Amino acid sequence: KINPIIDWTWEQIQDYIKKNDLPYNSLLDKGYPSIGCEPCTRSIKPGEDLRSGRWWWEQDGNKECGLHIERKRDD
């Protein structure tokens, strides 16, 4: 994979979007920088981690919904 903006900060990405008049999801403006499923997602408060609105009711730590886990095939 090639990711030319891997070293950009969140602010640099937002500035680029605005300067180049790029489309983006309006939920960003409502405090949703990271979207999961509807019941698992809430808006974040200023200063919170960008992904803190996902799985918000659970304890801190790595959270995985299961979509990115490799599953074994039943033969």
Short mmCIF file of C-alpha atoms in Angstrom, two decimals:
data_model
loop_
_atom_site.label_atom_id
_atom_site.label_comp_id
_atom_site.label_asym_id
_atom_site.label_seq_id
_atom_site.Cartn_x
_atom_site.Cartn_y
_atom_site.Cartn_z
CA LYS A 1 0.00 0.00 0.00
CA ILE A 2 1.06 3.56 -0.64
CA ASN A 3 -0.12 6.29 1.69
CA PRO A 4 1.30 9.70 0.70
CA ILE A 5 -0.33 11.47 3.67
CA ILE A 6 0.62 8.96 6.37
CA ASP A 7 2.71 11.56 8.21
CA TRP A 8 0.07 14.31 8.06
CA THR A 9 -1.60 15.48 11.24
CA TRP A 10 -5.38 15.66 11.59
CA GLU A 11 -5.11 19.45 11.24
CA GLN A 12 -3.06 19.19 8.03
CA ILE A 13 -5.66 16.88 6.52
CA GLN A 14 -8.52 19.21 7.47
CA ASP A 15 -6.63 22.23 6.09
CA TYR A 16 -6.01 20.41 2.80
CA ILE A 17 -9.68 19.49 2.50
CA LYS A 18 -10.76 23.11 3.08
CA LYS A 19 -8.11 24.71 0.85
CA ASN A 20 -8.97 22.38 -2.03
CA ASP A 21 -12.73 22.48 -1.49
CA LEU A 22 -12.92 18.69 -1.26
CA PRO A 23 -16.14 16.95 -0.26
CA TYR A 24 -16.22 15.33 3.17
CA ASN A 25 -18.76 13.74 5.48
CA SER A 26 -20.77 16.42 7.31
CA LEU A 27 -20.77 14.27 10.45
CA LEU A 28 -17.23 15.56 11.02
CA ASP A 29 -18.71 19.00 11.73
CA LYS A 30 -21.08 17.41 14.27
CA GLY A 31 -18.28 15.81 16.31
CA TYR A 32 -18.10 12.39 14.63
CA PRO A 33 -14.54 11.96 13.28
CA SER A 34 -14.76 8.15 13.41
CA ILE A 35 -17.93 6.26 12.55
CA GLY A 36 -18.86 2.76 13.62
CA CYS A 37 -22.27 1.19 13.65
CA GLU A 38 -25.18 3.43 14.72
CA PRO A 39 -25.64 2.18 18.31
CA CYS A 40 -21.86 1.97 18.88
CA THR A 41 -21.03 5.57 17.92
CA ARG A 42 -21.39 8.91 19.71
CA SER A 43 -19.93 12.34 19.07
CA ILE A 44 -16.72 13.18 20.88
CA LYS A 45 -15.95 16.05 23.23
CA PRO A 46 -13.16 18.58 22.61
CA GLY A 47 -9.80 17.06 23.51
CA GLU A 48 -10.98 13.45 23.31
CA ASP A 49 -9.18 10.94 21.10
CA LEU A 50 -10.63 10.89 17.58
CA ARG A 51 -11.83 7.29 18.01
CA SER A 52 -13.19 7.65 21.55
CA GLY A 53 -16.76 7.90 20.27
CA ARG A 54 -16.71 4.31 19.06
CA TRP A 55 -17.70 1.55 21.47
CA TRP A 56 -17.93 4.35 24.04
CA TRP A 57 -19.61 2.27 26.78
CA GLU A 58 -16.78 -0.27 26.99
CA GLN A 59 -13.52 -0.12 28.89
CA ASP A 60 -10.39 1.44 27.41
CA GLY A 61 -8.24 -0.76 25.23
CA ASN A 62 -8.18 -2.24 21.77
CA LYS A 63 -11.67 -2.54 20.32
CA GLU A 64 -12.54 -4.66 17.34
CA CYS A 65 -16.02 -5.28 16.00
CA GLY A 66 -15.02 -8.47 14.19
CA LEU A 67 -15.06 -7.13 10.63
CA HIS A 68 -11.26 -7.14 10.41
CA ILE A 69 -10.57 -10.49 12.05
CA GLU A 70 -9.47 -13.26 9.71
CA ARG A 71 -11.82 -16.17 10.04
CA LYS A 72 -10.96 -19.81 9.50
CA ARG A 73 -12.91 -21.69 6.86
CA ASP A 74 -14.90 -24.72 7.84
CA ASP A 75 -13.90 -27.63 5.60
#
